[in-house]
Amino acid sequence: MRCIDRFAELKSLPADIGQALETRSRVVSLPAGTRVFEPGQRPGNMLLLLSGTVRVQQTSESGREVFLYRVGAGESCILTTACMLADEDYNAEGIAETDIEAVAIPRPVFDDLAGRSAEFRSFVFRSYSHRIAELFGLIEDIVFQRVDVRLAERLLGMVTDGTVFATHQALAVELGTAREVISRILGDFQRRGWVETARGEIRIINREGLEHLARSVT
């Protein structure tokens, strides 16, 4: 099975385009914690993730980190696509949250296939459109939704066997707020008997309470 066949939309590529993409690209593996790209760097490859996750974030002049989105298996990075299309440098960084494996499509191959294959262009722009919609959703959440509601939703999404393994700072980055805000809200959740906190982990005691808050719209 070809690596590109892991991406449903690429299965429909004409045989010659698919062959060119497969033979002129390479599979790369990076360990967790690797900085995949950083501000000021010009992208040399479009990465299609086969496994693992990459967290994309920005850091302000004051040092505050703001989470933008994640790239998971079967996905590509919208920022990389945008920078390659516009021939610009990155203005954010991508960090491998886990060990990752990806198909690296070199810039000349990307330009060549985008210019001569309507199917490849469709794949690129559909992925781009999907991520843009997600980013607008993130902006809407940050601007309009209460942080305690968003935190409850995030905890429920991260829990494994009753425990969330994350620091207050990591959760703050995820939700685009300050660590002190997360600590205050978690303290409130603990007083309500919903969670118990320890260093680097949060144990869910009353899932129903968090679920009720997460469904709140006020």
PDB file of C-alpha atoms in Angstrom, residues 52-211:
ATOM      1  CA  GLY A  52       1.138  11.243  15.784  1.00  0.00           C
ATOM      2  CA  THR A  53       0.151  14.867  16.424  1.00  0.00           C
ATOM      3  CA  VAL A  54       1.760  18.267  15.917  1.00  0.00           C
ATOM      4  CA  ARG A  55       0.687  21.278  18.000  1.00  0.00           C
ATOM      5  CA  VAL A  56       0.826  24.657  16.238  1.00  0.00           C
ATOM      6  CA  GLN A  57       1.117  27.727  18.457  1.00  0.00           C
ATOM      7  CA  GLN A  58       2.292  31.321  18.555  1.00  0.00           C
ATOM      8  CA  THR A  59       4.281  33.088  21.256  1.00  0.00           C
ATOM      9  CA  SER A  60       3.701  36.785  21.971  1.00  0.00           C
ATOM     10  CA  GLU A  61       6.440  39.302  22.744  1.00  0.00           C
ATOM     11  CA  SER A  62       5.571  38.918  26.426  1.00  0.00           C
ATOM     12  CA  GLY A  63       6.202  35.166  26.195  1.00  0.00           C
ATOM     13  CA  ARG A  64       2.573  34.047  26.320  1.00  0.00           C
ATOM     14  CA  GLU A  65       1.862  30.962  24.240  1.00  0.00           C
ATOM     15  CA  VAL A  66      -1.389  30.754  22.273  1.00  0.00           C
ATOM     16  CA  PHE A  67      -2.545  27.394  20.928  1.00  0.00           C
ATOM     17  CA  LEU A  68      -3.828  27.559  17.344  1.00  0.00           C
ATOM     18  CA  TYR A  69      -4.628  24.017  16.223  1.00  0.00           C
ATOM     19  CA  ARG A  70      -3.406  20.420  16.057  1.00  0.00           C
ATOM     20  CA  VAL A  71      -2.440  18.402  13.014  1.00  0.00           C
ATOM     21  CA  GLY A  72      -3.290  14.712  13.334  1.00  0.00           C
ATOM     22  CA  ALA A  73      -2.877  11.570  11.254  1.00  0.00           C
ATOM     23  CA  GLY A  74      -4.381  11.988   7.793  1.00  0.00           C
ATOM     24  CA  GLU A  75      -4.080  15.781   7.903  1.00  0.00           C
ATOM     25  CA  SER A  76      -1.774  18.522   6.654  1.00  0.00           C
ATOM     26  CA  CYS A  77      -0.773  21.851   8.199  1.00  0.00           C
ATOM     27  CA  ILE A  78      -2.685  24.909   6.994  1.00  0.00           C
ATOM     28  CA  LEU A  79       0.150  27.264   7.937  1.00  0.00           C
ATOM     29  CA  THR A  80       2.650  25.284   5.892  1.00  0.00           C
ATOM     30  CA  THR A  81       0.250  25.306   2.940  1.00  0.00           C
ATOM     31  CA  ALA A  82      -0.310  29.065   3.245  1.00  0.00           C
ATOM     32  CA  CYS A  83       3.411  29.818   3.503  1.00  0.00           C
ATOM     33  CA  MET A  84       4.225  27.606   0.513  1.00  0.00           C
ATOM     34  CA  LEU A  85       1.503  29.175  -1.620  1.00  0.00           C
ATOM     35  CA  ALA A  86       2.569  32.712  -0.692  1.00  0.00           C
ATOM     36  CA  ASP A  87       6.314  31.934  -0.550  1.00  0.00           C
ATOM     37  CA  GLU A  88       6.525  33.375   2.965  1.00  0.00           C
ATOM     38  CA  ASP A  89       8.180  32.425   6.260  1.00  0.00           C
ATOM     39  CA  TYR A  90       6.388  30.808   9.176  1.00  0.00           C
ATOM     40  CA  ASN A  91       5.046  33.142  11.879  1.00  0.00           C
ATOM     41  CA  ALA A  92       4.262  30.355  14.358  1.00  0.00           C
ATOM     42  CA  GLU A  93       5.873  27.142  15.543  1.00  0.00           C
ATOM     43  CA  GLY A  94       4.936  23.477  15.264  1.00  0.00           C
ATOM     44  CA  ILE A  95       5.896  21.055  18.025  1.00  0.00           C
ATOM     45  CA  ALA A  96       5.638  17.262  17.786  1.00  0.00           C
ATOM     46  CA  GLU A  97       3.458  16.294  20.745  1.00  0.00           C
ATOM     47  CA  THR A  98       4.154  12.603  20.086  1.00  0.00           C
ATOM     48  CA  ASP A  99       6.515  10.655  17.908  1.00  0.00           C
ATOM     49  CA  ILE A 100       5.383  11.444  14.375  1.00  0.00           C
ATOM     50  CA  GLU A 101       5.695   9.940  10.925  1.00  0.00           C
ATOM     51  CA  ALA A 102       4.864  11.985   7.859  1.00  0.00           C
ATOM     52  CA  VAL A 103       5.114  12.125   4.094  1.00  0.00           C
ATOM     53  CA  ALA A 104       7.356  15.077   3.191  1.00  0.00           C
ATOM     54  CA  ILE A 105       6.521  16.570  -0.209  1.00  0.00           C
ATOM     55  CA  PRO A 106       9.451  18.814  -1.300  1.00  0.00           C
ATOM     56  CA  ARG A 107       8.616  22.352  -2.375  1.00  0.00           C
ATOM     57  CA  PRO A 108       9.476  21.775  -6.083  1.00  0.00           C
ATOM     58  CA  VAL A 109       7.229  18.696  -6.159  1.00  0.00           C
ATOM     59  CA  PHE A 110       4.396  20.612  -4.450  1.00  0.00           C
ATOM     60  CA  ASP A 111       4.684  23.455  -6.999  1.00  0.00           C
ATOM     61  CA  ASP A 112       4.838  21.048  -9.931  1.00  0.00           C
ATOM     62  CA  LEU A 113       1.824  18.944  -8.913  1.00  0.00           C
ATOM     63  CA  ALA A 114      -0.267  21.943  -7.829  1.00  0.00           C
ATOM     64  CA  GLY A 115       0.327  23.425 -11.281  1.00  0.00           C
ATOM     65  CA  ARG A 116      -0.594  20.366 -13.356  1.00  0.00           C
ATOM     66  CA  SER A 117      -3.087  18.344 -11.307  1.00  0.00           C
ATOM     67  CA  ALA A 118      -6.597  19.577 -10.551  1.00  0.00           C
ATOM     68  CA  GLU A 119      -7.058  16.661  -8.153  1.00  0.00           C
ATOM     69  CA  PHE A 120      -3.959  17.569  -6.153  1.00  0.00           C
ATOM     70  CA  ARG A 121      -5.000  21.228  -6.035  1.00  0.00           C
ATOM     71  CA  SER A 122      -8.423  20.151  -4.771  1.00  0.00           C
ATOM     72  CA  PHE A 123      -6.805  18.139  -1.981  1.00  0.00           C
ATOM     73  CA  VAL A 124      -4.634  21.105  -0.969  1.00  0.00           C
ATOM     74  CA  PHE A 125      -7.447  23.661  -0.951  1.00  0.00           C
ATOM     75  CA  ARG A 126     -10.009  21.388   0.712  1.00  0.00           C
ATOM     76  CA  SER A 127      -7.569  20.815   3.572  1.00  0.00           C
ATOM     77  CA  TYR A 128      -6.885  24.542   3.696  1.00  0.00           C
ATOM     78  CA  SER A 129     -10.594  25.404   3.802  1.00  0.00           C
ATOM     79  CA  HIS A 130     -11.267  22.873   6.563  1.00  0.00           C
ATOM     80  CA  ARG A 131      -8.538  24.320   8.771  1.00  0.00           C
ATOM     81  CA  ILE A 132      -9.666  27.906   8.156  1.00  0.00           C
ATOM     82  CA  ALA A 133     -13.137  26.947   9.403  1.00  0.00           C
ATOM     83  CA  GLU A 134     -11.581  25.386  12.522  1.00  0.00           C
ATOM     84  CA  LEU A 135      -9.583  28.558  13.197  1.00  0.00           C
ATOM     85  CA  PHE A 136     -12.701  30.709  12.964  1.00  0.00           C
ATOM     86  CA  GLY A 137     -14.317  28.338  15.439  1.00  0.00           C
ATOM     87  CA  LEU A 138     -11.353  28.782  17.791  1.00  0.00           C
ATOM     88  CA  ILE A 139     -11.606  32.578  17.541  1.00  0.00           C
ATOM     89  CA  GLU A 140     -15.330  32.410  18.270  1.00  0.00           C
ATOM     90  CA  ASP A 141     -14.704  30.221  21.317  1.00  0.00           C
ATOM     91  CA  ILE A 142     -12.026  32.542  22.704  1.00  0.00           C
ATOM     92  CA  VAL A 143     -14.093  35.681  22.160  1.00  0.00           C
ATOM     93  CA  PHE A 144     -17.580  34.507  23.071  1.00  0.00           C
ATOM     94  CA  GLN A 145     -17.483  31.366  25.205  1.00  0.00           C
ATOM     95  CA  ARG A 146     -16.754  31.341  28.936  1.00  0.00           C
ATOM     96  CA  VAL A 147     -13.403  29.889  29.898  1.00  0.00           C
ATOM     97  CA  ASP A 148     -14.913  27.594  32.537  1.00  0.00           C
ATOM     98  CA  VAL A 149     -17.215  26.044  29.913  1.00  0.00           C
ATOM     99  CA  ARG A 150     -14.325  25.579  27.486  1.00  0.00           C
ATOM    100  CA  LEU A 151     -12.159  24.071  30.226  1.00  0.00           C
ATOM    101  CA  ALA A 152     -14.870  21.580  31.153  1.00  0.00           C
ATOM    102  CA  GLU A 153     -15.161  20.581  27.482  1.00  0.00           C
ATOM    103  CA  ARG A 154     -11.398  20.211  27.148  1.00  0.00           C
ATOM    104  CA  LEU A 155     -11.059  18.086  30.290  1.00  0.00           C
ATOM    105  CA  LEU A 156     -13.797  15.767  29.069  1.00  0.00           C
ATOM    106  CA  GLY A 157     -12.037  15.473  25.729  1.00  0.00           C
ATOM    107  CA  MET A 158      -8.651  14.672  27.279  1.00  0.00           C
ATOM    108  CA  VAL A 159      -9.639  12.278  30.060  1.00  0.00           C
ATOM    109  CA  THR A 160      -8.173   8.760  30.010  1.00  0.00           C
ATOM    110  CA  ASP A 161      -9.277   6.244  32.652  1.00  0.00           C
ATOM    111  CA  GLY A 162     -10.642   9.050  34.789  1.00  0.00           C
ATOM    112  CA  THR A 163      -7.500  11.211  34.680  1.00  0.00           C
ATOM    113  CA  VAL A 164      -6.286  14.136  32.578  1.00  0.00           C
ATOM    114  CA  PHE A 165      -2.507  14.313  32.349  1.00  0.00           C
ATOM    115  CA  ALA A 166      -1.767  17.993  31.766  1.00  0.00           C
ATOM    116  CA  THR A 167      -0.308  20.949  33.644  1.00  0.00           C
ATOM    117  CA  HIS A 168      -2.239  24.137  34.322  1.00  0.00           C
ATOM    118  CA  GLN A 169       0.117  25.928  31.904  1.00  0.00           C
ATOM    119  CA  ALA A 170      -0.547  23.415  29.130  1.00  0.00           C
ATOM    120  CA  LEU A 171      -4.298  23.842  29.551  1.00  0.00           C
ATOM    121  CA  ALA A 172      -3.881  27.624  29.524  1.00  0.00           C
ATOM    122  CA  VAL A 173      -2.048  27.416  26.201  1.00  0.00           C
ATOM    123  CA  GLU A 174      -4.768  25.147  24.800  1.00  0.00           C
ATOM    124  CA  LEU A 175      -7.510  27.606  25.734  1.00  0.00           C
ATOM    125  CA  GLY A 176      -5.682  30.843  24.978  1.00  0.00           C
ATOM    126  CA  THR A 177      -5.765  32.183  28.515  1.00  0.00           C
ATOM    127  CA  ALA A 178      -3.462  32.644  31.523  1.00  0.00           C
ATOM    128  CA  ARG A 179      -2.282  29.858  33.817  1.00  0.00           C
ATOM    129  CA  GLU A 180      -3.692  31.757  36.808  1.00  0.00           C
ATOM    130  CA  VAL A 181      -7.151  31.684  35.236  1.00  0.00           C
ATOM    131  CA  ILE A 182      -6.962  27.906  34.767  1.00  0.00           C
ATOM    132  CA  SER A 183      -5.752  27.394  38.325  1.00  0.00           C
ATOM    133  CA  ARG A 184      -8.608  29.506  39.691  1.00  0.00           C
ATOM    134  CA  ILE A 185     -11.252  27.645  37.688  1.00  0.00           C
ATOM    135  CA  LEU A 186      -9.816  24.236  38.606  1.00  0.00           C
ATOM    136  CA  GLY A 187      -9.885  25.322  42.235  1.00  0.00           C
ATOM    137  CA  ASP A 188     -13.575  26.078  41.812  1.00  0.00           C
ATOM    138  CA  PHE A 189     -14.154  22.715  40.122  1.00  0.00           C
ATOM    139  CA  GLN A 190     -12.422  21.025  43.049  1.00  0.00           C
ATOM    140  CA  ARG A 191     -14.562  22.870  45.598  1.00  0.00           C
ATOM    141  CA  ARG A 192     -17.638  21.635  43.720  1.00  0.00           C
ATOM    142  CA  GLY A 193     -16.349  18.083  44.004  1.00  0.00           C
ATOM    143  CA  TRP A 194     -15.896  17.630  40.265  1.00  0.00           C
ATOM    144  CA  VAL A 195     -12.112  17.114  40.148  1.00  0.00           C
ATOM    145  CA  GLU A 196      -9.067  16.494  42.288  1.00  0.00           C
ATOM    146  CA  THR A 197      -5.806  18.092  41.217  1.00  0.00           C
ATOM    147  CA  ALA A 198      -2.228  16.975  41.676  1.00  0.00           C
ATOM    148  CA  ARG A 199       1.054  17.876  40.023  1.00  0.00           C
ATOM    149  CA  GLY A 200       0.658  17.347  36.289  1.00  0.00           C
ATOM    150  CA  GLU A 201      -2.689  15.585  36.498  1.00  0.00           C
ATOM    151  CA  ILE A 202      -6.384  16.185  37.156  1.00  0.00           C
ATOM    152  CA  ARG A 203      -8.609  13.347  38.315  1.00  0.00           C
ATOM    153  CA  ILE A 204     -12.268  13.537  37.274  1.00  0.00           C
ATOM    154  CA  ILE A 205     -14.497  12.817  40.289  1.00  0.00           C
ATOM    155  CA  ASN A 206     -17.896  13.954  39.040  1.00  0.00           C
ATOM    156  CA  ARG A 207     -18.123  13.691  35.264  1.00  0.00           C
ATOM    157  CA  GLU A 208     -21.803  14.629  35.283  1.00  0.00           C
ATOM    158  CA  GLY A 209     -21.016  18.022  36.808  1.00  0.00           C
ATOM    159  CA  LEU A 210     -18.482  18.800  34.084  1.00  0.00           C
ATOM    160  CA  GLU A 211     -20.839  17.574  31.371  1.00  0.00           C
TER     161      GLU A 211
END
